[in-house]
Amino acid sequence: MAEVKSDIEIARAATKKPILEIGAKLGIPPEHLLPYGHDKAKISADFISQQKGRPDGRLILVTAINPTPAGEGKTTTTVGLGDGLNRIGKKAVVCIREASLGPCFGVKGGAAGGGYAQVVPMEDINLHFTGDFHAITSAHNLLSALIDNHIYWGNEQNIDIRRIAWRRVMDMNDRGLRHIVGSLGGVANGFPRETGFDITVASEVMAILCLSTDLKDLEKRLGDIIIAYRRDKTPVFARDIKADGAMTVLLKDAMQPNIVQTLENNPAFVHGGPFANIAHGCNSVVATTTALKLADYVVTEAGFGADLGAEKFFDIKCRKAGLKPDAAVIVATARAMKMNGGVKKEDLGHENIEAVKKGCANLGRHVQNVKKFGVPVVVAINHFTLDTEAEIRAIKDYVATLGAEAILCKHWAEGSAGIEDLARKVVALAESGRSQFSPLYPDDMPLFHKIETIAKDIYHAGEVIADKAVREQLHIWEAQGYGHLPICMAKTQYSFSTDPNLRGAPTGHTVPIREVRLSAGAGFIVVITGEIMTMPGLPRVPSSEKIFLNADGFIEGLF
Amino acid sequence: MAEVKSDIEIARAATKKPILEIGAKLGIPPEHLLPYGHDKAKISADFISQQKGRPDGRLILVTAINPTPAGEGKTTTTVGLGDGLNRIGKKAVVCIREASLGPCFGVKGGAAGGGYAQVVPMEDINLHFTGDFHAITSAHNLLSALIDNHIYWGNEQNIDIRRIAWRRVMDMNDRGLRHIVGSLGGVANGFPRETGFDITVASEVMAILCLSTDLKDLEKRLGDIIIAYRRDKTPVFARDIKADGAMTVLLKDAMQPNIVQTLENNPAFVHGGPFANIAHGCNSVVATTTALKLADYVVTEAGFGADLGAEKFFDIKCRKAGLKPDAAVIVATARAMKMNGGVKKEDLGHENIEAVKKGCANLGRHVQNVKKFGVPVVVAINHFTLDTEAEIRAIKDYVATLGAEAILCKHWAEGSAGIEDLARKVVALAESGRSQFSPLYPDDMPLFHKIETIAKDIYHAGEVIADKAVREQLHIWEAQGYGHLPICMAKTQYSFSTDPNLRGAPTGHTVPIREVRLSAGAGFIVVITGEIMTMPGLPRVPSSEKIFLNADGFIEGLF
């Protein structure tokens, strides 16, 4: 057995091609690639608008079972499948999300894949990259400053300072900023009030950037943001305090998708990264639609398991952007099946066929759910070194009973050579024309009914419960013209239910709605079940303590 | 008379050359230029370290009289002089500071020069540019988060939460963040305490980045930052909570100087931008020293008037970096002389020889001050359209009485053609070998004595007054080994005195010291006189209201 190298060692040893060559593979001329160093670039908005008339390639979603501490490797499989499709002669582009900088200093691993299925330069992608998240932070916080400034200079809009909905953001895990009292220190500093910070990926500006089709659309959506309410409960919009123009200027460059490469020198678009709980958790619409114009195949992923990620990908991103996915891949691992079957993390090293079989119920539920959207499904078993043949066989046999196929993939260890079978299967599914994609619910269904549809059809819940105040709020939004919006569920990613410890495929459980929020700019209603943390903290020993530049100038400890 | 174009119209009409060509003029090979788009690049750290053995070019400081609302055009003259030197056959590089993004949305004009003496792309330079300030914000706030996290998890270092010296920063004018109470909301969010935000340019990390010679030096200085004190008053350093390594990683790219071009396609280094009050107000040492290796002439500027800017340039930057300036240019205008002579802004359009003569006292003081550092001086009269010949003559005659020369410069209207005379004079001064640069005071002078030296020799004050607590604090720092540090004065930029309304050349005034702060990482003692604002606010009608993307995708309203 070969020596096992770490992700960062593999990434550092990569033979990268100049980014202009990578862009040329997709027919992007050099003057339309705005380089950031020699290995990253943005694709110019002009070039993107010139592609409007071209036909679209095929769109493949990579989603997963409910995540477990065992790790599933969704991004790794997305990257591997992109390389695999290129290997079998398809022009394929991978579309994934950008990484948030803050969590890199806490406990998070990288967000650029792993093993021999990575996008590079992984250090840059995990740190400042091309500055998109910083631009989003700036645009968000300009709006925040303008709100307090508006109040300070006379509050012409009659903002009720107790009902300001817009907080501030920072791309850092900083629990000390979750709840603050600001504007203290006297007359010159404004009117003291309670507020706080979220992490940048939780900003509505992030969700807006990822759902906007172009700069005009972006500006319109930024103007639609509800920043506060007046004493009479009428909403105050960002455009009411003339913030939308300057925010758009700050986001002008960030709207252009980033192109990097996989370890096998295939193009990867890494753009946008909204939270997968209070937002929709997908890479940007502009990256995906641009990739579809330039490639035969576009492989993209959605955050968390398929109950949250795929559902939002279909019901929010595809619905709003008019995308029609041709196939879906659900990533599973033998280890995760065992955990879903009741095995503890420390016992995962032992073969346990019964636990695998029991845990497959979770996978089966996701397979059936994705089919409800009319999209054909294949299961990718992401191979781990200690998996046994019997365990893999058990998963394959189980998936066959669902009328689908599970394919063992060894891209982590072997790169594209290890994922050829999956690539061929994906092509067969996509080119079969079997996809009959449609969202789960129509636009004109009442909001509460939409929530129930997701809870019952996807989560297999028995009922949805909500206070009168929540139901009334939904009715008010319907009356205000927001009834057509899709639902963005904020639920634990670890279970189909709202109880993170309830693994497998529970049924008949209750989904209690704690709160609903209107993201009027992004264009969805956020439905919150349970505690949702929008500003993470750092652990007792943050990984930042081990991150430094070594004597050769390389970054150590980032992963 | 030709139609007068706005700065942004001129900048937009510029015929830019590819940044690789601009770099090639200085002998920088393409693989050592890290492009950011086609018109901006960073110079690789490897290339910089390879230049160590080369001889240095000549260093020219551009400084100014005390600023008035009439505008002096220091950056414009710096850029113009760089073009002028290139025009007369010298290989010259301009070294200026980066612009802060936050103030662009308030009232500030651009920081990229004006008229036909600008650096481009001016929109980028004034917004996100290459992300350096965002990196500084991230590094600063990572340290902030680590401090509260350290306390949260048990406070092993016994930080006194009432004596935390490290605040947070944001590159935004946000008065609501000046004073906050953070860590509210219960046990999970830490220990509530008073804190606040400064603007990013006020961060000690900014000063450190600008004074560091390389990444090793940067890491050492970051570790030296005093973040807090214990109950026993001993300092807690950033390295005590293991923050320095990760902060260095975040600043790795930001440490590399940025190269752009002037309207005349000459190279300009735009790098770093510390506040000119609580910090030293100069571009980075690494940019200046690199430029000196690559060019015959390096033209740089320092913030505010010569009493603050030139003094800190000489006593902090040149002292610490071992730089030896060959000549200094003091920028003055007829309008500013009139304001110093008592004329109101609305009356500046009328010829007033007597007021010019009276106001010249301010200019004369600066000329004599700069000579005290052993550096030969020339005065640049930055021409404004309504200046009369008699007014210009009065300034020239006055300066002649000081044994110096004042030269009329029309670079704003004419570019390099309008500043040839100044360029020739600067070359004559620099090549005369007359410069005998030495700082104003020696390292081993007691701290309070250093303050008195600056106040008396530069400000012409009668006395410096300070509470016993301030004097004791200085003694404590001397006992702790910080006595060798230079002084960084934080004083109003509008007057030699601490009274912003006292124009001209006052003498015998009192300099009251309100507070002293130790910037142990940057390596200076900040001496605060009067109110110093480290987080600006926005005006009643912020300029952001008029900033937007026009139908052609160009930014409007930025200036």
Coordinates of N, CA and C in Angstrom, one line a residue, chain A residues 16-84:
Chain A
K16 N 0.0 22.6 -11.5 CA -1.1 23.4 -12.0 C -0.7 24.0 -13.4
K17 N -1.7 24.1 -14.2 CA -1.5 24.8 -15.5 C -1.9 26.3 -15.3
P18 N -1.3 27.2 -16.1 CA -1.8 28.6 -16.0 C -3.3 28.7 -16.2
I19 N -3.9 29.6 -15.5 CA -5.4 29.7 -15.5 C -5.9 30.1 -16.9
L20 N -5.1 30.8 -17.7 CA -5.5 31.1 -19.0 C -5.7 29.9 -19.9
E21 N -4.8 28.9 -19.7 CA -5.0 27.6 -20.4 C -6.2 26.9 -20.0
I22 N -6.5 26.9 -18.7 CA -7.8 26.2 -18.2 C -9.0 26.9 -18.8
G23 N -9.0 28.3 -18.8 CA -10.1 29.0 -19.4 C -10.2 28.7 -20.9
A24 N -9.1 28.6 -21.6 CA -9.1 28.3 -23.0 C -9.8 27.0 -23.3
K25 N -9.6 26.0 -22.4 CA -10.4 24.7 -22.6 C -11.9 24.9 -22.8
L26 N -12.4 26.0 -22.2 CA -13.8 26.3 -22.3 C -14.1 27.4 -23.3
G27 N -13.1 27.8 -24.1 CA -13.3 28.8 -25.1 C -13.4 30.2 -24.5
I28 N -12.8 30.4 -23.3 CA -12.9 31.8 -22.8 C -11.6 32.5 -23.2
P29 N -11.7 33.6 -24.0 CA -10.5 34.3 -24.5 C -9.8 35.0 -23.3
P30 N -8.5 35.1 -23.4 CA -7.7 35.7 -22.3 C -8.1 37.0 -21.8
E31 N -8.6 37.9 -22.7 CA -9.0 39.2 -22.3 C -10.3 39.1 -21.4
H32 N -11.0 38.0 -21.4 CA -12.2 37.9 -20.6 C -11.9 37.1 -19.3
L33 N -10.7 36.7 -19.1 CA -10.3 36.1 -17.8 C -9.6 37.1 -17.0
L34 N -10.1 37.5 -15.9 CA -9.4 38.5 -15.0 C -8.6 37.7 -14.0
P35 N -7.3 37.7 -14.2 CA -6.5 36.8 -13.3 C -6.4 37.3 -11.9
Y36 N -6.3 36.4 -11.0 CA -5.9 36.7 -9.6 C -4.7 35.8 -9.3
G37 N -3.5 36.3 -9.5 CA -2.4 35.4 -9.5 C -2.4 34.6 -10.8
H38 N -1.6 33.6 -10.8 CA -1.5 32.8 -12.1 C -2.4 31.6 -12.1
D39 N -3.2 31.4 -11.0 CA -3.9 30.1 -10.9 C -5.4 30.3 -10.5
K40 N -5.8 31.6 -10.5 CA -7.2 31.9 -10.3 C -7.6 33.0 -11.2
A41 N -8.9 33.0 -11.6 CA -9.4 34.1 -12.4 C -10.9 34.3 -12.3
K42 N -11.3 35.5 -12.6 CA -12.8 35.7 -12.8 C -13.1 35.8 -14.2
I43 N -14.3 35.3 -14.5 CA -14.8 35.3 -15.9 C -15.6 36.6 -16.1
S44 N -15.3 37.4 -17.1 CA -15.8 38.7 -17.2 C -17.3 38.7 -17.5
A45 N -18.0 39.7 -16.9 CA -19.5 39.8 -17.1 C -19.8 39.9 -18.6
D46 N -19.0 40.6 -19.3 CA -19.2 40.8 -20.7 C -19.3 39.5 -21.5
F47 N -18.3 38.7 -21.2 CA -18.2 37.4 -21.8 C -19.4 36.6 -21.5
I48 N -19.8 36.6 -20.2 CA -21.0 35.8 -19.8 C -22.3 36.3 -20.6
S49 N -22.4 37.6 -20.7 CA -23.6 38.0 -21.4 C -23.6 37.7 -22.9
Q50 N -22.4 37.5 -23.4 CA -22.3 37.1 -24.8 C -22.8 35.6 -25.1
Q51 N -22.8 34.8 -24.0 CA -23.1 33.4 -24.2 C -24.6 33.1 -24.2
K52 N -25.4 34.2 -24.0 CA -26.9 34.0 -23.8 C -27.5 33.0 -24.8
G53 N -27.2 33.1 -26.1 CA -28.0 32.3 -27.1 C -27.5 30.8 -27.2
R54 N -26.4 30.5 -26.5 CA -25.9 29.1 -26.7 C -26.7 28.1 -26.0
P55 N -26.7 26.8 -26.5 CA -27.4 25.7 -25.8 C -26.8 25.4 -24.5
D56 N -27.6 24.8 -23.6 CA -27.0 24.4 -22.3 C -26.5 23.0 -22.3
G57 N -25.5 22.7 -21.5 CA -25.0 21.4 -21.3 C -26.0 20.7 -20.3
R58 N -25.5 19.5 -19.8 CA -26.4 18.8 -18.8 C -25.9 19.1 -17.4
L59 N -26.9 19.1 -16.5 CA -26.7 19.5 -15.1 C -26.8 18.3 -14.2
I60 N -25.8 18.1 -13.4 CA -25.8 16.9 -12.5 C -25.7 17.5 -11.1
L61 N -26.6 17.1 -10.2 CA -26.5 17.5 -8.8 C -25.8 16.3 -8.0
V62 N -24.9 16.7 -7.2 CA -24.3 15.8 -6.2 C -24.8 16.1 -4.8
T63 N -25.5 15.2 -4.2 CA -26.1 15.4 -2.9 C -25.7 14.2 -2.0
A64 N -26.2 14.1 -0.8 CA -25.7 13.1 0.1 C -26.8 12.7 1.1
I65 N -26.4 11.6 1.8 CA -27.2 11.2 3.0 C -27.0 12.3 4.0
N66 N -27.8 12.1 5.2 CA -27.6 13.0 6.3 C -26.1 12.9 6.8
P67 N -25.4 14.0 6.9 CA -24.0 14.0 7.3 C -23.9 13.3 8.7
T68 N -22.8 12.6 8.8 CA -22.4 12.0 10.1 C -21.0 12.4 10.4
P69 N -20.5 12.3 11.7 CA -19.1 12.6 12.0 C -18.2 11.7 11.2
A70 N -18.6 10.6 10.5 CA -17.8 9.8 9.7 C -17.3 10.4 8.5
G71 N -18.0 11.4 8.0 CA -17.6 12.1 6.8 C -18.1 11.4 5.5
E72 N -18.7 12.2 4.6 CA -19.3 11.6 3.4 C -18.4 11.9 2.2
G73 N -17.8 13.1 2.1 CA -17.0 13.4 0.9 C -17.8 13.9 -0.3
K74 N -18.8 14.8 0.0 CA -19.7 15.2 -1.1 C -18.9 16.1 -2.1
T75 N -18.1 17.0 -1.5 CA -17.3 17.9 -2.4 C -16.3 17.1 -3.1
T76 N -15.6 16.2 -2.4 CA -14.6 15.3 -3.0 C -15.2 14.5 -4.2
T77 N -16.5 14.0 -4.0 CA -17.1 13.2 -5.1 C -17.5 14.2 -6.2
T78 N -18.0 15.4 -5.9 CA -18.3 16.3 -7.0 C -17.1 16.6 -7.9
V79 N -16.0 16.8 -7.2 CA -14.7 17.1 -7.9 C -14.3 15.9 -8.7
G80 N -14.3 14.7 -8.0 CA -13.9 13.5 -8.7 C -14.8 13.2 -9.9
L81 N -16.1 13.4 -9.8 CA -17.0 13.1 -10.9 C -16.7 14.0 -12.1
G82 N -16.4 15.3 -11.8 CA -16.0 16.2 -12.9 C -14.8 15.7 -13.6
D83 N -13.8 15.3 -12.9 CA -12.6 14.7 -13.5 C -12.9 13.4 -14.2
G84 N -13.8 12.6 -13.7 CA -14.2 11.3 -14.3 C -14.9 11.6 -15.6

